[in-house]
Amino acid sequence: QEADHHAKRMKRRDSNSMILPEDQKVSPVPDIIVQNRSREHDEFIILACDGIWDVVSNHDCVAMVAEIFKEGEADLGLLCEEILDSCLLRNSKDNMTALVLKMPAQTIGAEGTGVMERRRAREAFVADENC
């Protein structure tokens, strides 16, 4: 049966001279995982490409996003920029895209400092290092 499948793939390949998705080095076929959601418990979803995941683990990215929300950041655009900046600091060399979807269960901390305070602290650290 596997031989039949291989023969059909080769015949299809020869007939239209296209490389089948499963035969390509980089697949255009997405991995899709269906998860049941809990409105009461789900806080956010992170969608990102390999430029992110090459340098940060799922756990570390989730922890970073949770911390930024705890710090009081409500601007999701700034939050995504912080993910990208963090990956650049970790020397990501690949294309990077990040999208964070805030779910109803996610709270935003009262600290009110968020990403802008992180940037100020980073700039101050770099300035101190250069002195």
C-alpha positions as protocol buffer text, in pm:
chain_id: "A"
residue {
  index: 1
  type: GLN
  ca { x: 0 y: 0 z: 0 }
}
residue {
  index: 2
  type: GLU
  ca { x: 286 y: 239 z: 75 }
}
residue {
  index: 3
  type: ALA
  ca { x: 435 y: 155 z: -264 }
}
residue {
  index: 4
  type: ASP
  ca { x: 102 y: 246 z: -430 }
}
residue {
  index: 5
  type: HIS
  ca { x: 96 y: 576 z: -246 }
}
residue {
  index: 6
  type: HIS
  ca { x: 455 y: 649 z: -352 }
}
residue {
  index: 7
  type: ALA
  ca { x: 377 y: 559 z: -715 }
}
residue {
  index: 8
  type: LYS
  ca { x: 72 y: 789 z: -718 }
}
residue {
  index: 9
  type: ARG
  ca { x: 278 y: 1074 z: -573 }
}
residue {
  index: 10
  type: MET
  ca { x: 548 y: 1026 z: -833 }
}
residue {
  index: 11
  type: LYS
  ca { x: 290 y: 1012 z: -1113 }
}
residue {
  index: 12
  type: ARG
  ca { x: 124 y: 1333 z: -986 }
}
residue {
  index: 13
  type: ARG
  ca { x: 463 y: 1498 z: -959 }
}
residue {
  index: 14
  type: ASP
  ca { x: 560 y: 1397 z: -1314 }
}
residue {
  index: 15
  type: SER
  ca { x: 226 y: 1499 z: -1462 }
}
residue {
  index: 16
  type: ASN
  ca { x: 230 y: 1859 z: -1338 }
}
residue {
  index: 17
  type: SER
  ca { x: 597 y: 1897 z: -1239 }
}
residue {
  index: 18
  type: MET
  ca { x: 499 y: 2044 z: -901 }
}
residue {
  index: 19
  type: ILE
  ca { x: 660 y: 1944 z: -576 }
}
residue {
  index: 20
  type: LEU
  ca { x: 394 y: 1817 z: -339 }
}
residue {
  index: 21
  type: PRO
  ca { x: 363 y: 1997 z: -5 }
}
residue {
  index: 22
  type: GLU
  ca { x: 469 y: 1689 z: 191 }
}
residue {
  index: 23
  type: ASP
  ca { x: 786 y: 1662 z: -24 }
}
residue {
  index: 24
  type: GLN
  ca { x: 901 y: 2021 z: 30 }
}
residue {
  index: 25
  type: LYS
  ca { x: 1168 y: 2119 z: 282 }
}
residue {
  index: 26
  type: VAL
  ca { x: 949 y: 2399 z: 415 }
}
residue {
  index: 27
  type: SER
  ca { x: 588 y: 2290 z: 419 }
}
residue {
  index: 28
  type: PRO
  ca { x: 309 y: 2530 z: 324 }
}
residue {
  index: 29
  type: VAL
  ca { x: 71 y: 2296 z: 506 }
}
residue {
  index: 30
  type: PRO
  ca { x: 6 y: 2428 z: 858 }
}
residue {
  index: 31
  type: ASP
  ca { x: -1 y: 2219 z: 1173 }
}
residue {
  index: 32
  type: ILE
  ca { x: -346 y: 2266 z: 1321 }
}
residue {
  index: 33
  type: ILE
  ca { x: -429 y: 2179 z: 1679 }
}
residue {
  index: 34
  type: VAL
  ca { x: -783 y: 2225 z: 1808 }
}
residue {
  index: 35
  type: GLN
  ca { x: -806 y: 2322 z: 2176 }
}
residue {
  index: 36
  type: ASN
  ca { x: -1118 y: 2355 z: 2382 }
}
residue {
  index: 37
  type: ARG
  ca { x: -1136 y: 2698 z: 2540 }
}
residue {
  index: 38
  type: SER
  ca { x: -1249 y: 2799 z: 2885 }
}
residue {
  index: 39
  type: ARG
  ca { x: -1393 y: 3150 z: 2900 }
}
residue {
  index: 40
  type: GLU
  ca { x: -1335 y: 3156 z: 3277 }
}
residue {
  index: 41
  type: HIS
  ca { x: -970 y: 3047 z: 3264 }
}
residue {
  index: 42
  type: ASP
  ca { x: -813 y: 3130 z: 2928 }
}
residue {
  index: 43
  type: GLU
  ca { x: -616 y: 3453 z: 2957 }
}
residue {
  index: 44
  type: PHE
  ca { x: -442 y: 3504 z: 2621 }
}
residue {
  index: 45
  type: ILE
  ca { x: -325 y: 3335 z: 2304 }
}
residue {
  index: 46
  type: ILE
  ca { x: 14 y: 3399 z: 2146 }
}
residue {
  index: 47
  type: LEU
  ca { x: 45 y: 3347 z: 1771 }
}
residue {
  index: 48
  type: ALA
  ca { x: 402 y: 3379 z: 1651 }
}
residue {
  index: 49
  type: CYS
  ca { x: 635 y: 3255 z: 1381 }
}
residue {
  index: 50
  type: ASP
  ca { x: 959 y: 3064 z: 1412 }
}
residue {
  index: 51
  type: GLY
  ca { x: 1170 y: 3378 z: 1450 }
}
residue {
  index: 52
  type: ILE
  ca { x: 1017 y: 3401 z: 1797 }
}
residue {
  index: 53
  type: TRP
  ca { x: 1020 y: 3033 z: 1886 }
}
residue {
  index: 54
  type: ASP
  ca { x: 1381 y: 2990 z: 1770 }
}
residue {
  index: 55
  type: VAL
  ca { x: 1503 y: 3197 z: 2067 }
}
residue {
  index: 56
  type: VAL
  ca { x: 1231 y: 3176 z: 2333 }
}
residue {
  index: 57
  type: SER
  ca { x: 1043 y: 2875 z: 2466 }
}
residue {
  index: 58
  type: ASN
  ca { x: 665 y: 2857 z: 2486 }
}
residue {
  index: 59
  type: HIS
  ca { x: 687 y: 2872 z: 2864 }
}
residue {
  index: 60
  type: ASP
  ca { x: 918 y: 3175 z: 2868 }
}
residue {
  index: 61
  type: CYS
  ca { x: 705 y: 3366 z: 2618 }
}
residue {
  index: 62
  type: VAL
  ca { x: 388 y: 3296 z: 2817 }
}
residue {
  index: 63
  type: ALA
  ca { x: 564 y: 3407 z: 3137 }
}
residue {
  index: 64
  type: MET
  ca { x: 684 y: 3728 z: 2968 }
}
residue {
  index: 65
  type: VAL
  ca { x: 337 y: 3817 z: 2836 }
}
residue {
  index: 66
  type: ALA
  ca { x: 175 y: 3740 z: 3173 }
}
residue {
  index: 67
  type: GLU
  ca { x: 432 y: 3961 z: 3348 }
}
residue {
  index: 68
  type: ILE
  ca { x: 375 y: 4248 z: 3104 }
}
residue {
  index: 69
  type: PHE
  ca { x: -1 y: 4230 z: 3165 }
}
residue {
  index: 70
  type: LYS
  ca { x: 69 y: 4220 z: 3541 }
}
residue {
  index: 71
  type: GLU
  ca { x: 283 y: 4534 z: 3503 }
}
residue {
  index: 72
  type: GLY
  ca { x: -25 y: 4713 z: 3372 }
}
residue {
  index: 73
  type: GLU
  ca { x: 24 y: 4711 z: 2993 }
}
residue {
  index: 74
  type: ALA
  ca { x: -308 y: 4739 z: 2809 }
}
residue {
  index: 75
  type: ASP
  ca { x: -171 y: 4823 z: 2461 }
}
residue {
  index: 76
  type: LEU
  ca { x: -140 y: 4489 z: 2279 }
}
residue {
  index: 77
  type: GLY
  ca { x: 69 y: 4650 z: 2006 }
}
residue {
  index: 78
  type: LEU
  ca { x: 331 y: 4757 z: 2258 }
}
residue {
  index: 79
  type: LEU
  ca { x: 315 y: 4415 z: 2420 }
}
residue {
  index: 80
  type: CYS
  ca { x: 388 y: 4248 z: 2083 }
}
residue {
  index: 81
  type: GLU
  ca { x: 672 y: 4494 z: 2018 }
}
residue {
  index: 82
  type: GLU
  ca { x: 824 y: 4392 z: 2352 }
}
residue {
  index: 83
  type: ILE
  ca { x: 816 y: 4026 z: 2248 }
}
residue {
  index: 84
  type: LEU
  ca { x: 998 y: 4120 z: 1926 }
}
residue {
  index: 85
  type: ASP
  ca { x: 1250 y: 4340 z: 2109 }
}
residue {
  index: 86
  type: SER
  ca { x: 1320 y: 4060 z: 2354 }
}
residue {
  index: 87
  type: CYS
  ca { x: 1385 y: 3818 z: 2068 }
}
residue {
  index: 88
  type: LEU
  ca { x: 1614 y: 4068 z: 1895 }
}
residue {
  index: 89
  type: LEU
  ca { x: 1813 y: 4095 z: 2218 }
}
residue {
  index: 90
  type: ARG
  ca { x: 1842 y: 3715 z: 2208 }
}
residue {
  index: 91
  type: ASN
  ca { x: 1985 y: 3740 z: 1856 }
}
residue {
  index: 92
  type: SER
  ca { x: 1691 y: 3609 z: 1654 }
}
residue {
  index: 93
  type: LYS
  ca { x: 1799 y: 3615 z: 1291 }
}
residue {
  index: 94
  type: ASP
  ca { x: 1472 y: 3497 z: 1135 }
}
residue {
  index: 95
  type: ASN
  ca { x: 1158 y: 3685 z: 1037 }
}
residue {
  index: 96
  type: MET
  ca { x: 949 y: 3765 z: 1341 }
}
residue {
  index: 97
  type: THR
  ca { x: 577 y: 3813 z: 1377 }
}
residue {
  index: 98
  type: ALA
  ca { x: 383 y: 3808 z: 1703 }
}
residue {
  index: 99
  type: LEU
  ca { x: 16 y: 3853 z: 1781 }
}
residue {
  index: 100
  type: VAL
  ca { x: -135 y: 3839 z: 2128 }
}
residue {
  index: 101
  type: LEU
  ca { x: -508 y: 3788 z: 2169 }
}
residue {
  index: 102
  type: LYS
  ca { x: -630 y: 3902 z: 2512 }
}
residue {
  index: 103
  type: MET
  ca { x: -917 y: 3689 z: 2641 }
}
residue {
  index: 104
  type: PRO
  ca { x: -1182 y: 3807 z: 2888 }
}
residue {
  index: 105
  type: ALA
  ca { x: -1022 y: 3623 z: 3182 }
}
residue {
  index: 106
  type: GLN
  ca { x: -694 y: 3820 z: 3148 }
}
residue {
  index: 107
  type: THR
  ca { x: -661 y: 4103 z: 3395 }
}
residue {
  index: 108
  type: ILE
  ca { x: -433 y: 4402 z: 3356 }
}
residue {
  index: 109
  type: GLY
  ca { x: -234 y: 4497 z: 3663 }
}
residue {
  index: 110
  type: ALA
  ca { x: -268 y: 4828 z: 3838 }
}
residue {
  index: 111
  type: GLU
  ca { x: 104 y: 4905 z: 3831 }
}
residue {
  index: 112
  type: GLY
  ca { x: 55 y: 5099 z: 3508 }
}
residue {
  index: 113
  type: THR
  ca { x: 419 y: 5080 z: 3404 }
}
residue {
  index: 114
  type: GLY
  ca { x: 413 y: 4824 z: 3125 }
}
residue {
  index: 115
  type: VAL
  ca { x: 634 y: 4827 z: 2819 }
}
residue {
  index: 116
  type: MET
  ca { x: 740 y: 5191 z: 2832 }
}
residue {
  index: 117
  type: GLU
  ca { x: 894 y: 5141 z: 3177 }
}
residue {
  index: 118
  type: ARG
  ca { x: 1071 y: 4828 z: 3052 }
}
residue {
  index: 119
  type: ARG
  ca { x: 1216 y: 5034 z: 2766 }
}
residue {
  index: 120
  type: ARG
  ca { x: 1332 y: 5309 z: 3001 }
}
residue {
  index: 121
  type: ALA
  ca { x: 1500 y: 5054 z: 3227 }
}
residue {
  index: 122
  type: ARG
  ca { x: 1669 y: 4886 z: 2929 }
}
residue {
  index: 123
  type: GLU
  ca { x: 1795 y: 5221 z: 2795 }
}
residue {
  index: 124
  type: ALA
  ca { x: 1926 y: 5319 z: 3139 }
}
residue {
  index: 125
  type: PHE
  ca { x: 2108 y: 4985 z: 3167 }
}
residue {
  index: 126
  type: VAL
  ca { x: 2268 y: 5031 z: 2825 }
}
residue {
  index: 127
  type: ALA
  ca { x: 2368 y: 5388 z: 2913 }
}
residue {
  index: 128
  type: ASP
  ca { x: 2529 y: 5267 z: 3238 }
}
residue {
  index: 129
  type: GLU
  ca { x: 2713 y: 4992 z: 3049 }
}
residue {
  index: 130
  type: ASN
  ca { x: 2854 y: 5248 z: 2803 }
}
residue {
  index: 131
  type: CYS
  ca { x: 2992 y: 5478 z: 3075 }
}
